[in-house]
Short mmCIF file of C-alpha atoms in Angstrom, two decimals:
data_model
loop_
_atom_site.label_atom_id
_atom_site.label_comp_id
_atom_site.label_asym_id
_atom_site.label_seq_id
_atom_site.Cartn_x
_atom_site.Cartn_y
_atom_site.Cartn_z
CA MET C 11 0.00 0.00 0.00
CA ARG C 12 2.82 2.41 0.90
CA GLU C 13 4.64 1.62 -2.37
CA ARG C 14 1.42 2.32 -4.31
CA GLU C 15 0.99 5.67 -2.55
CA ARG C 16 4.62 6.59 -3.20
CA GLY C 17 4.17 5.68 -6.88
CA ARG C 18 1.07 7.86 -7.13
CA GLU C 19 2.91 10.78 -5.52
CA ARG C 20 5.84 10.40 -7.93
CA GLY C 21 3.40 10.37 -10.84
CA GLU C 22 1.69 13.54 -9.60
CA ARG C 23 5.02 15.32 -9.22
CA ALA C 24 6.02 14.28 -12.75
CA LEU C 25 2.77 15.62 -14.16
CA GLN C 26 3.21 18.89 -12.29
CA SER C 27 6.67 19.40 -13.80
CA GLN C 28 5.26 19.73 -17.34
CA ILE C 29 2.19 21.88 -17.83
CA LEU C 30 0.47 22.75 -21.09
CA LEU C 31 -1.08 26.07 -21.98
CA PRO C 32 -4.80 26.18 -22.88
CA THR C 33 -6.07 27.45 -26.19
CA LEU C 34 -7.14 31.07 -25.86
CA PRO C 35 -9.54 32.98 -28.11
CA PHE C 36 -7.88 36.07 -29.55
CA SER C 37 -7.90 38.49 -32.46
CA PHE C 38 -5.00 40.52 -33.80
CA ALA C 39 -5.67 44.24 -33.46
CA ILE C 40 -3.24 46.31 -35.49
CA HIS C 41 -3.13 49.91 -34.23
CA THR C 42 -1.02 52.22 -36.37
CA GLN C 43 -1.57 55.37 -34.33
CA ARG C 44 -0.46 54.09 -30.93
CA MET C 45 3.24 54.14 -30.34
CA ILE C 46 5.94 54.11 -27.80
CA GLY C 47 7.71 51.07 -25.93
CA ASN C 48 10.14 46.74 -25.15
CA PRO C 49 12.63 44.81 -22.88
CA ALA C 50 15.79 46.24 -21.29
CA LEU C 51 17.58 46.03 -17.96
CA SER C 52 20.03 47.99 -15.83
CA TRP C 53 22.07 48.03 -12.64
CA HIS C 54 21.26 49.61 -9.35
CA SER C 55 23.42 52.73 -8.84
CA ASN C 56 26.78 52.79 -7.08
CA THR C 57 25.48 51.34 -3.85
CA THR C 58 26.45 47.93 -2.54
CA TYR C 59 24.08 45.24 -3.72
CA LYS C 60 21.83 43.92 -0.97
CA PRO C 61 19.44 40.97 -0.80
CA HIS C 62 15.94 41.77 -1.98
CA ASP C 63 13.55 43.08 0.65
CA LEU C 64 10.52 40.83 0.68
CA SER C 65 8.89 42.47 3.67
CA GLN C 66 6.31 44.16 1.43
CA PHE C 67 4.96 40.77 0.44
CA SER C 68 2.62 39.63 3.16
CA LYS C 69 0.71 36.74 1.69
CA THR C 70 2.76 33.56 1.46
CA GLN C 71 1.86 31.42 -1.49
CA SER C 72 -0.16 28.29 -0.90
CA GLU C 73 1.68 24.98 -1.06
CA SER C 74 -0.93 23.80 -3.54
CA SER C 75 -0.02 26.54 -5.99
CA PRO C 76 2.22 25.48 -8.87
CA PHE C 77 4.35 28.50 -7.92
CA SER C 78 5.29 27.05 -4.53
CA ASN C 79 8.64 26.09 -6.08
CA SER C 80 9.37 23.15 -3.84
CA GLN C 81 12.46 22.25 -5.87
CA HIS C 82 14.09 25.54 -4.85
CA PRO C 83 13.01 26.17 -1.23
CA GLN C 84 15.50 29.03 -0.84
CA ILE C 85 13.17 31.16 -2.97
CA GLN C 86 10.09 31.97 -0.91
CA LEU C 87 7.43 33.52 -3.12
CA ARG C 88 5.18 36.06 -1.43
CA PHE C 89 2.54 38.24 -2.96
CA PRO C 90 0.61 41.32 -1.84
CA GLU C 91 -2.97 41.04 -0.64
CA GLN C 92 -4.15 43.24 -3.52
CA PRO C 93 -3.01 42.90 -7.15
CA THR C 94 0.02 45.05 -7.85
CA HIS C 95 0.59 46.29 -11.41
CA LEU C 96 4.18 47.34 -11.87
CA HIS C 97 5.62 47.38 -15.37
CA CYS C 98 9.33 47.07 -15.97
CA SER C 99 9.81 47.29 -19.73
CA HIS C 100 9.62 43.66 -20.78
CA THR C 101 8.50 42.35 -17.40
CA ARG C 102 4.92 42.44 -16.21
CA ILE C 103 4.57 42.22 -12.42
CA VAL C 104 1.14 41.38 -11.09
CA LYS C 105 -0.48 39.32 -8.37
CA CYS C 106 0.30 35.68 -9.10
CA GLU C 107 -2.40 33.02 -9.01
CA ALA C 108 -2.31 29.28 -9.46
CA LEU C 109 -2.16 27.96 -13.00
CA ASN C 110 -5.32 25.90 -13.27
CA HIS C 111 -5.71 24.46 -16.75
CA CYS C 112 -3.35 24.34 -19.55
CA PRO C 113 -3.10 23.88 -23.12
CA ASN C 114 -2.51 24.15 -26.92
CA GLY C 115 0.74 22.33 -27.38
CA LEU C 116 2.85 24.86 -25.49
CA LYS C 117 4.77 23.20 -22.68
CA PHE C 118 5.69 24.94 -19.45
CA VAL C 119 8.79 23.64 -17.69
CA ARG C 120 8.36 24.18 -13.97
CA GLY C 121 11.19 25.18 -11.62
CA ARG C 122 13.97 23.46 -13.56
CA LYS C 123 15.16 26.03 -16.12
CA LEU C 124 18.18 28.07 -15.05
CA LEU C 125 18.48 31.57 -16.44
CA SER C 126 22.24 31.03 -16.66
CA GLU C 127 21.44 28.75 -19.61
CA LEU C 128 19.70 31.66 -21.35
CA SER C 129 22.38 34.28 -20.70
CA THR C 130 25.61 34.99 -22.61
CA TRP C 131 27.09 35.84 -19.21
CA GLY C 132 26.15 32.40 -17.89
CA ILE C 133 24.67 33.88 -14.72
CA GLY C 134 21.20 33.46 -13.20
CA GLY C 135 19.09 31.24 -10.98
CA PRO C 136 15.90 29.27 -11.72
CA CYS C 137 12.65 30.67 -13.03
CA ASN C 138 9.29 29.35 -11.86
CA TYR C 139 8.08 28.61 -15.38
CA PHE C 140 9.74 28.46 -18.75
CA VAL C 141 8.17 28.20 -22.22
CA GLU C 142 9.41 28.63 -25.81
CA VAL C 143 7.37 30.35 -28.51
CA SER C 144 8.11 30.15 -32.23
CA SER C 145 5.34 32.32 -33.70
CA GLN C 146 3.48 35.54 -33.04
CA THR C 147 0.34 33.51 -32.41
CA GLN C 148 2.00 31.46 -29.69
CA LEU C 149 3.46 34.58 -28.10
CA VAL C 150 0.06 36.25 -27.98
CA HIS C 151 -1.43 33.07 -26.42
CA VAL C 152 1.17 33.05 -23.65
CA VAL C 153 1.03 36.79 -22.97
CA ARG C 154 -2.76 36.74 -22.76
CA TYR C 155 -2.72 33.66 -20.57
CA CYS C 156 -0.22 35.23 -18.17
CA GLN C 157 -2.27 38.41 -18.16
CA GLU C 158 -5.54 36.60 -17.46
CA HIS C 159 -4.01 34.59 -14.63
CA CYS C 160 -1.98 37.49 -13.20
CA ILE C 161 1.35 35.76 -13.81
CA ARG C 162 4.50 37.87 -13.90
CA PHE C 163 6.35 37.24 -17.18
CA MET C 164 9.52 38.17 -19.01
CA ILE C 165 10.54 37.64 -22.65
CA VAL C 166 14.12 36.67 -23.50
CA GLY C 167 15.99 36.41 -26.80
CA LYS C 168 19.71 35.55 -26.91
CA GLY C 169 20.19 36.71 -23.32
CA SER C 170 22.96 39.18 -24.16
CA ASN C 171 23.13 42.67 -22.70
CA CYS C 172 21.47 41.59 -19.45
CA LEU C 173 22.26 40.18 -16.03
CA PHE C 174 19.90 37.74 -14.32
CA ASP C 175 19.84 37.51 -10.55
CA ASP C 176 21.22 34.45 -8.75
CA MET C 177 17.82 34.01 -7.09
CA GLY C 178 16.19 33.63 -10.50
CA PHE C 179 12.88 35.09 -11.61
CA ASP C 180 9.59 34.72 -9.77
CA GLY C 181 7.40 34.25 -12.81
CA CYS C 182 7.32 32.88 -16.34
CA VAL C 183 10.25 33.30 -18.73
CA ILE C 184 9.25 33.19 -22.40
CA LEU C 185 12.04 32.31 -24.83
CA ASN C 186 11.55 34.11 -28.15
CA ARG C 187 12.13 31.78 -31.12
CA ILE C 188 10.22 33.85 -33.69
CA GLU C 189 12.83 33.47 -36.43
CA PHE C 190 11.07 33.99 -39.77
CA LEU C 191 12.60 36.00 -42.62
CA GLU C 192 10.47 37.45 -45.42
CA ARG C 193 11.89 39.33 -48.39
CA ILE C 194 9.28 41.93 -49.36
CA ASP C 195 11.26 43.38 -52.27
CA SER C 196 14.89 43.52 -53.37
CA ASN C 197 15.87 45.91 -50.56
CA THR C 198 13.26 45.23 -47.84
CA PHE C 199 13.08 42.40 -45.29
CA ARG C 200 10.50 41.64 -42.59
CA VAL C 201 12.24 39.68 -39.84
CA GLY C 202 11.04 37.88 -36.71
CA SER C 203 12.31 39.40 -33.48
CA GLY C 204 14.00 36.13 -32.46
CA PHE C 205 16.13 36.01 -35.61
CA GLY C 206 19.86 36.32 -34.88
CA PHE C 207 21.06 39.87 -35.56
CA ASN C 208 24.53 38.64 -36.50
CA ARG C 209 23.01 36.20 -38.97
CA LEU C 210 20.86 38.92 -40.52
CA GLY C 211 23.83 41.26 -40.95
CA ILE C 212 25.87 38.59 -42.74
CA LEU C 213 22.94 37.58 -44.93
CA CYS C 214 22.12 41.12 -46.05
CA SER C 215 25.69 42.19 -46.73
CA SER C 216 26.34 38.99 -48.72
CA LYS C 217 23.46 40.05 -51.00
CA GLY C 218 25.09 43.43 -51.60
CA LEU C 219 22.83 45.38 -49.20
CA THR C 220 24.24 48.05 -46.90
CA GLY C 221 23.01 49.26 -43.53
CA LEU C 222 23.53 46.23 -41.30
CA GLU C 223 27.22 45.47 -41.80
CA PHE C 224 27.83 46.36 -38.14
CA ALA C 225 25.52 43.55 -36.99
CA GLY C 226 28.18 40.93 -37.72
CA GLY C 227 29.46 39.65 -34.38
CA ILE C 228 26.66 41.12 -32.25
CA PRO C 229 25.29 38.18 -30.20
CA GLY C 230 21.70 39.40 -29.89
CA THR C 231 18.39 39.15 -31.70
CA VAL C 232 16.63 41.49 -34.10
CA GLY C 233 14.15 42.43 -31.36
CA GLY C 234 16.91 43.21 -28.88
CA ALA C 235 18.79 45.29 -31.45
CA ALA C 236 15.69 47.37 -32.15
CA TYR C 237 14.95 47.76 -28.45
CA MET C 238 18.46 48.96 -27.61
CA ASN C 239 19.09 50.67 -30.98
CA ALA C 240 22.28 48.64 -31.26
CA GLY C 241 25.05 50.13 -33.34
CA ALA C 242 28.75 50.21 -34.17
CA ASN C 243 31.16 51.73 -36.67
CA GLY C 244 28.96 54.74 -37.36
CA GLN C 245 25.84 52.66 -38.08
CA GLU C 246 22.85 51.92 -35.87
CA THR C 247 19.69 49.85 -36.12
CA ALA C 248 17.31 52.82 -36.35
CA ASP C 249 18.98 53.97 -39.58
CA VAL C 250 17.40 51.16 -41.57
CA VAL C 251 14.16 50.44 -39.67
CA ASP C 252 10.99 50.85 -41.77
CA SER C 253 8.44 49.63 -39.19
CA ILE C 254 8.24 47.61 -35.99
CA GLU C 255 5.49 45.26 -34.80
CA ILE C 256 4.89 44.74 -31.10
CA VAL C 257 2.56 42.80 -28.83
CA THR C 258 1.17 44.65 -25.81
CA THR C 259 0.67 43.35 -22.31
CA GLU C 260 -3.01 42.94 -23.21
CA GLY C 261 -2.07 40.57 -26.04
CA GLU C 262 -2.73 42.97 -28.92
CA LEU C 263 -0.51 43.44 -31.97
CA GLN C 264 0.46 46.92 -33.11
CA ARG C 265 2.46 48.09 -36.12
CA LEU C 266 4.51 51.27 -35.62
CA ASN C 267 6.01 53.20 -38.54
CA ARG C 268 9.55 54.54 -38.34
CA MET C 269 8.41 58.15 -38.77
CA ASP C 270 6.48 57.82 -35.50
CA LEU C 271 9.41 56.40 -33.52
CA LYS C 272 12.19 58.50 -31.99
CA PHE C 273 15.55 56.85 -31.37
CA GLY C 274 18.77 58.04 -29.73
CA TYR C 275 22.18 56.64 -28.86
CA ARG C 276 21.34 53.20 -27.41
CA LEU C 277 17.84 54.51 -26.80
CA SER C 278 14.47 53.65 -28.27
CA PRO C 279 10.90 54.64 -27.38
CA PHE C 280 10.30 51.02 -26.41
CA GLN C 281 12.40 51.40 -23.27
CA ASP C 282 9.73 53.66 -21.76
CA MET C 283 6.64 52.05 -23.27
CA GLU C 284 4.34 51.07 -20.43
CA ASP C 285 2.17 48.52 -22.23
CA LEU C 286 4.88 46.72 -24.21
CA ALA C 287 5.23 42.96 -23.84
CA ALA C 288 7.66 42.37 -26.73
CA ILE C 289 8.80 43.35 -30.19
CA VAL C 290 7.66 40.58 -32.54
CA ALA C 291 8.93 41.70 -35.97
CA VAL C 292 11.01 44.42 -37.61
CA THR C 293 10.93 45.52 -41.25
CA PHE C 294 14.27 46.80 -42.57
CA ARG C 295 14.73 48.92 -45.70
CA LEU C 296 18.30 48.71 -46.99
CA LYS C 297 20.25 50.04 -49.99
CA GLN C 298 22.30 48.36 -52.69
CA LEU C 299 26.08 48.56 -52.29
CA GLU C 300 28.49 46.11 -53.91
CA SER C 301 31.13 46.62 -51.22
CA ALA C 302 28.76 45.78 -48.36
CA ARG C 303 30.09 42.28 -47.85
CA ARG C 304 33.71 43.47 -47.79
CA SER C 305 32.82 46.14 -45.23
CA GLN C 306 31.02 43.59 -43.08
CA ILE C 307 34.06 41.28 -43.08
CA GLU C 308 36.30 44.20 -42.12
CA HIS C 309 33.98 45.14 -39.25
CA LEU C 310 33.97 41.56 -37.97
CA GLU C 311 37.76 41.31 -38.20
CA ARG C 312 38.21 44.50 -36.16
CA ARG C 313 35.76 43.15 -33.61
CA ARG C 314 37.66 39.87 -33.34
CA ASN C 315 40.92 41.73 -32.73
CA SER C 316 39.56 44.22 -30.21
CA GLN C 317 36.92 42.34 -28.19
CA PRO C 318 36.96 39.14 -26.07
CA LEU C 319 34.54 37.29 -28.38
CA GLY C 320 35.47 33.85 -27.03
CA GLU C 321 34.66 34.75 -23.43
CA ARG C 322 31.38 34.82 -21.50
CA THR C 323 30.36 38.47 -21.72
CA ALA C 324 27.16 40.46 -22.22
CA GLY C 325 28.59 42.93 -24.74
CA SER C 326 29.44 46.50 -23.74
CA VAL C 327 28.60 47.16 -20.10
CA PHE C 328 28.48 50.98 -20.27
CA CYS C 329 27.26 53.49 -22.83
CA ASN C 330 29.94 55.78 -24.24
CA PRO C 331 29.72 59.20 -22.53
CA SER C 332 28.47 61.90 -24.88
CA ASN C 333 30.86 64.70 -23.94
CA SER C 334 34.02 63.23 -22.41
CA GLY C 335 35.98 62.78 -25.63
CA LEU C 336 36.78 59.19 -24.60
CA SER C 337 34.83 55.97 -24.91
CA ALA C 338 33.72 54.05 -21.83
CA GLY C 339 36.39 51.44 -22.50
CA GLU C 340 39.12 54.09 -22.74
CA LEU C 341 38.00 55.69 -19.49
CA ILE C 342 38.01 52.35 -17.66
CA GLU C 343 41.45 51.53 -19.05
CA SER C 344 42.84 54.97 -18.13
CA ALA C 345 41.59 54.37 -14.57
CA GLY C 346 43.82 51.29 -14.42
CA LEU C 347 40.96 48.82 -14.14
CA LYS C 348 41.77 46.30 -16.86
CA GLY C 349 41.95 42.85 -15.28
CA ARG C 350 40.25 44.00 -12.03
CA ARG C 351 38.29 41.17 -10.41
CA VAL C 352 35.47 40.71 -7.95
CA GLY C 353 34.96 37.01 -7.33
CA GLY C 354 34.45 35.37 -10.73
CA ALA C 355 33.73 38.67 -12.49
CA MET C 356 36.60 40.40 -14.30
CA VAL C 357 37.21 43.48 -16.47
CA SER C 358 38.55 42.20 -19.81
CA ASN C 359 42.23 42.73 -20.57
CA ILE C 360 41.34 43.05 -24.26
CA HIS C 361 38.50 45.60 -24.06
CA ALA C 362 37.83 47.30 -20.73
CA ASN C 363 34.12 47.84 -21.44
CA PHE C 364 33.58 44.07 -21.55
CA PHE C 365 33.22 42.29 -18.22
CA ILE C 366 33.90 38.55 -18.21
CA ASN C 367 32.47 35.68 -16.23
CA SER C 368 35.87 34.09 -15.72
CA GLY C 369 34.32 31.12 -13.93
CA GLY C 370 31.63 30.88 -11.27
CA SER C 371 30.71 34.56 -11.25
CA THR C 372 27.52 35.37 -9.38
CA SER C 373 25.22 38.27 -10.16
CA GLN C 374 26.43 39.96 -6.97
CA ASP C 375 30.06 39.62 -8.14
CA MET C 376 29.14 41.36 -11.39
CA LEU C 377 27.08 44.04 -9.66
CA GLU C 378 29.91 44.82 -7.25
CA LEU C 379 32.42 45.00 -10.12
CA ILE C 380 30.18 47.39 -12.05
CA SER C 381 29.72 49.55 -8.94
CA LEU C 382 33.47 49.56 -8.32
CA VAL C 383 34.29 50.57 -11.91
CA LYS C 384 31.74 53.39 -11.86
CA GLU C 385 33.14 54.74 -8.58
CA VAL C 386 36.81 54.60 -9.63
CA VAL C 387 36.16 56.15 -13.07
CA TYR C 388 34.22 58.97 -11.43
CA GLN C 389 36.95 59.60 -8.86
CA LYS C 390 39.82 59.53 -11.36
CA CYS C 391 38.18 60.90 -14.51
CA GLY C 392 35.21 62.89 -13.22
CA VAL C 393 32.85 61.03 -15.58
CA GLN C 394 29.66 59.27 -14.48
CA LEU C 395 29.21 56.09 -16.51
CA ASN C 396 25.71 54.83 -17.31
CA GLU C 397 25.06 51.13 -17.78
CA GLU C 398 24.01 49.76 -21.12
CA VAL C 399 23.41 46.27 -19.72
CA MET C 400 20.17 45.57 -17.91
CA TYR C 401 19.55 43.89 -14.56
CA VAL C 402 16.65 41.51 -13.92
CA GLN C 403 15.68 41.05 -10.28
CA PRO C 404 13.34 38.31 -9.01
CA HIS C 405 10.73 40.95 -8.13
CA CYS C 406 11.78 43.55 -10.65
CA ASN C 407 9.76 46.76 -10.76
CA ILE C 408 12.06 48.76 -13.01
CA LEU C 409 14.54 47.50 -15.56
CA ASN C 410 16.44 50.62 -16.51
CA PRO C 411 16.72 52.84 -13.40
CA ASN C 412 20.06 54.33 -14.45
CA ARG C 413 19.16 55.29 -17.99
CA ASP C 414 20.41 58.78 -18.70
CA LYS C 415 17.14 60.70 -18.87
CA SER C 416 19.04 63.83 -19.94
CA ARG C 417 19.67 62.31 -23.36
CA PRO C 418 16.53 63.08 -25.38
CA LEU C 419 15.13 60.50 -27.75
#
């Protein structure tokens, strides 16, 4: 009898570890007049990183809830008595309720997916739920389901340009695999937001199209590049954007024309958009140039010689200051910080604006290194650096607190 009961309990735990998402009725609403907002993250000032204060959360989650996270007891999930709606760019924070039904072929992995596996830095703890989407339809299903059930969610692409917390994420992480590529005409492409930006740059330049040569070697996605307005070598993503399609936190699709979108240096209107869930597609309009492929190869070669491409990094950590005359990397190097370590986190000896996970780095190691570099550069050079990378906390309520608001879009 005891063996039978143990077998039944093991079966129930196995079923709980894989949950399917239910089919949801929906209609695509394309709004061309609404604009502004997607996902980004940032560090928390120069102060020493401290454990998250959970005192504001008074209602401990029920053991029967699929969010009880029994596999990771060190993470105690607590939620406020009343629903809290706090938006942090690509993360929706709301009161969390039990996931009751589920399905439509989309599988949720419960409590077993580590965010370190989704990050180019290789840092990050477990998330409560994990699901992959490969189409706009699937993404809308998941966003609407999370919205209906008050589940906090976050959408991830290649996991570059961000730092996940060691405690993980108290919600659902949605991996963006929307990777379609449509050629509208000889110079225009409509591309899924999960498509590799590096891959797109190589593809376009090999066809004699200019505008995305700089994308070669950038380890992000098309959606991430549009969100951050990625750029290099005098080019940036916004230069060749024709339109951008997004899904809102209410599960609606909107198409935004370039003329309605204001970009700046590593800035986009999506970083402040309150109802943005994710960018789902970008249409690029390029120009013919026979030398595009040669330029792209030259860009990639310079990148290989000047950046630690074989190491675990998140790309540039800081934005280049607008009026110092020196890049962030040059300032960090002039402050004598190349090779500086905090635990497993290290400033690269090749490019000082790249911080490396040299082995076993925690998120706190990286946060303390970033804080140290900012403080020393300010003391020695009189320049306040602003992070380009983004920081995701378990109970995140703002992703980009240190964005330089003085730089207009």
